[in-house]
Amino acid sequence: MPAENEAVVAFSRQAWADYQYWVQNDRKVAERVARIVADCVRQPFAGIGNPEPLKHELAGYWSRRITKEHRFVYKVENGRCIVVQCRYHY
């Protein structure tokens, strides 16, 4: 478990590739993803992007809107935000 006030975020390989895509192709979306990551650390289940729990095979994961088309998908475990996707729809 992270120390108090220690923000811990982990990206899956796919999520990091997604983020790098945004950095190279659409800075505005990359900045939105960065804001969502920061918000996810502060308040994992509330805040920007309309956080909502996913169901069925993705139960335990949460989703936030990046754009109309793209979603930020993550899971919170032991106080850590684990990002699994930040491009496309789940």
PDB file of C-alpha atoms in Angstrom:
ATOM      1  CA  MET A   1       0.000   0.000   0.000  1.00  0.00           C
ATOM      2  CA  PRO A   2       1.353   3.436  -0.882  1.00  0.00           C
ATOM      3  CA  ALA A   3       2.472   5.769   1.874  1.00  0.00           C
ATOM      4  CA  GLU A   4       0.076   8.519   2.859  1.00  0.00           C
ATOM      5  CA  ASN A   5      -0.078  11.266   0.200  1.00  0.00           C
ATOM      6  CA  GLU A   6       1.923   9.100  -2.223  1.00  0.00           C
ATOM      7  CA  ALA A   7       0.288   8.922  -5.630  1.00  0.00           C
ATOM      8  CA  VAL A   8       0.882   5.631  -7.365  1.00  0.00           C
ATOM      9  CA  VAL A   9      -0.251   5.071 -10.929  1.00  0.00           C
ATOM     10  CA  ALA A  10       0.621   2.089 -13.097  1.00  0.00           C
ATOM     11  CA  PHE A  11      -0.038   1.812 -16.822  1.00  0.00           C
ATOM     12  CA  SER A  12      -0.450  -1.500 -18.618  1.00  0.00           C
ATOM     13  CA  ARG A  13       1.668  -1.776 -21.759  1.00  0.00           C
ATOM     14  CA  GLN A  14      -1.429  -1.151 -23.858  1.00  0.00           C
ATOM     15  CA  ALA A  15      -2.484   1.881 -21.819  1.00  0.00           C
ATOM     16  CA  TRP A  16       1.011   3.384 -22.083  1.00  0.00           C
ATOM     17  CA  ALA A  17       0.988   2.824 -25.864  1.00  0.00           C
ATOM     18  CA  ASP A  18      -2.443   4.495 -25.971  1.00  0.00           C
ATOM     19  CA  TYR A  19      -1.130   7.491 -24.018  1.00  0.00           C
ATOM     20  CA  GLN A  20       1.939   7.779 -26.252  1.00  0.00           C
ATOM     21  CA  TYR A  21      -0.374   7.767 -29.270  1.00  0.00           C
ATOM     22  CA  TRP A  22      -2.240  10.767 -27.844  1.00  0.00           C
ATOM     23  CA  VAL A  23       0.991  12.610 -27.018  1.00  0.00           C
ATOM     24  CA  GLN A  24       2.142  12.216 -30.633  1.00  0.00           C
ATOM     25  CA  ASN A  25      -1.195  12.767 -32.375  1.00  0.00           C
ATOM     26  CA  ASP A  26      -3.501  14.920 -30.234  1.00  0.00           C
ATOM     27  CA  ARG A  27      -1.990  16.992 -27.439  1.00  0.00           C
ATOM     28  CA  LYS A  28      -5.394  18.162 -26.228  1.00  0.00           C
ATOM     29  CA  VAL A  29      -6.551  14.579 -25.620  1.00  0.00           C
ATOM     30  CA  ALA A  30      -3.184  13.722 -24.007  1.00  0.00           C
ATOM     31  CA  GLU A  31      -3.667  16.626 -21.589  1.00  0.00           C
ATOM     32  CA  ARG A  32      -7.187  15.427 -20.766  1.00  0.00           C
ATOM     33  CA  VAL A  33      -5.843  11.930 -20.051  1.00  0.00           C
ATOM     34  CA  ALA A  34      -3.215  13.461 -17.739  1.00  0.00           C
ATOM     35  CA  ARG A  35      -5.939  15.397 -15.876  1.00  0.00           C
ATOM     36  CA  ILE A  36      -8.016  12.215 -15.552  1.00  0.00           C
ATOM     37  CA  VAL A  37      -5.001  10.313 -14.165  1.00  0.00           C
ATOM     38  CA  ALA A  38      -4.416  13.029 -11.553  1.00  0.00           C
ATOM     39  CA  ASP A  39      -8.110  13.068 -10.646  1.00  0.00           C
ATOM     40  CA  CYS A  40      -8.188   9.266 -10.441  1.00  0.00           C
ATOM     41  CA  VAL A  41      -5.439   9.383  -7.820  1.00  0.00           C
ATOM     42  CA  ARG A  42      -7.240  12.057  -5.775  1.00  0.00           C
ATOM     43  CA  GLN A  43     -10.746  10.613  -5.993  1.00  0.00           C
ATOM     44  CA  PRO A  44     -10.908   7.237  -7.772  1.00  0.00           C
ATOM     45  CA  PHE A  45     -14.690   6.904  -7.899  1.00  0.00           C
ATOM     46  CA  ALA A  46     -15.808  10.518  -8.472  1.00  0.00           C
ATOM     47  CA  GLY A  47     -14.639  13.546 -10.421  1.00  0.00           C
ATOM     48  CA  ILE A  48     -14.093  14.387 -14.070  1.00  0.00           C
ATOM     49  CA  GLY A  49     -15.009  12.092 -16.932  1.00  0.00           C
ATOM     50  CA  ASN A  50     -18.191  10.721 -15.356  1.00  0.00           C
ATOM     51  CA  PRO A  51     -16.664   7.707 -13.540  1.00  0.00           C
ATOM     52  CA  GLU A  52     -18.813   4.606 -13.729  1.00  0.00           C
ATOM     53  CA  PRO A  53     -18.238   1.012 -12.641  1.00  0.00           C
ATOM     54  CA  LEU A  54     -18.092  -1.520 -15.438  1.00  0.00           C
ATOM     55  CA  LYS A  55     -20.107  -4.733 -15.436  1.00  0.00           C
ATOM     56  CA  HIS A  56     -19.923  -8.359 -16.501  1.00  0.00           C
ATOM     57  CA  GLU A  57     -16.416  -9.465 -17.567  1.00  0.00           C
ATOM     58  CA  LEU A  58     -15.044  -6.025 -16.651  1.00  0.00           C
ATOM     59  CA  ALA A  59     -16.542  -5.980 -13.142  1.00  0.00           C
ATOM     60  CA  GLY A  60     -14.102  -4.323 -10.748  1.00  0.00           C
ATOM     61  CA  TYR A  61     -12.929  -1.855 -13.388  1.00  0.00           C
ATOM     62  CA  TRP A  62     -14.061   1.735 -13.809  1.00  0.00           C
ATOM     63  CA  SER A  63     -14.446   3.914 -16.886  1.00  0.00           C
ATOM     64  CA  ARG A  64     -14.237   7.666 -17.479  1.00  0.00           C
ATOM     65  CA  ARG A  65     -14.963   9.589 -20.666  1.00  0.00           C
ATOM     66  CA  ILE A  66     -11.957  11.056 -22.442  1.00  0.00           C
ATOM     67  CA  THR A  67     -13.924  12.076 -25.537  1.00  0.00           C
ATOM     68  CA  LYS A  68     -17.225  11.060 -27.032  1.00  0.00           C
ATOM     69  CA  GLU A  69     -15.485   8.042 -28.599  1.00  0.00           C
ATOM     70  CA  HIS A  70     -12.633   7.167 -26.217  1.00  0.00           C
ATOM     71  CA  ARG A  71     -12.647   5.876 -22.632  1.00  0.00           C
ATOM     72  CA  PHE A  72     -10.149   5.736 -19.787  1.00  0.00           C
ATOM     73  CA  VAL A  73     -10.428   2.312 -18.122  1.00  0.00           C
ATOM     74  CA  TYR A  74      -8.774   1.640 -14.773  1.00  0.00           C
ATOM     75  CA  LYS A  75      -8.874  -0.432 -11.626  1.00  0.00           C
ATOM     76  CA  VAL A  76      -8.041   0.619  -8.078  1.00  0.00           C
ATOM     77  CA  GLU A  77      -6.128  -1.958  -6.025  1.00  0.00           C
ATOM     78  CA  ASN A  78      -4.499  -1.315  -2.654  1.00  0.00           C
ATOM     79  CA  GLY A  79      -4.701   2.431  -3.173  1.00  0.00           C
ATOM     80  CA  ARG A  80      -3.089   2.271  -6.623  1.00  0.00           C
ATOM     81  CA  CYS A  81      -4.692   3.381  -9.875  1.00  0.00           C
ATOM     82  CA  ILE A  82      -3.952   0.788 -12.562  1.00  0.00           C
ATOM     83  CA  VAL A  83      -4.700   2.154 -16.033  1.00  0.00           C
ATOM     84  CA  VAL A  84      -5.552  -0.539 -18.578  1.00  0.00           C
ATOM     85  CA  GLN A  85      -6.785   1.540 -21.519  1.00  0.00           C
ATOM     86  CA  CYS A  86      -7.012   5.161 -22.621  1.00  0.00           C
ATOM     87  CA  ARG A  87      -8.009   4.843 -26.253  1.00  0.00           C
ATOM     88  CA  TYR A  88     -11.088   3.438 -27.967  1.00  0.00           C
ATOM     89  CA  HIS A  89     -14.185   2.160 -26.216  1.00  0.00           C
ATOM     90  CA  TYR A  90     -14.062  -0.914 -23.950  1.00  0.00           C
TER      91      TYR A  90
END
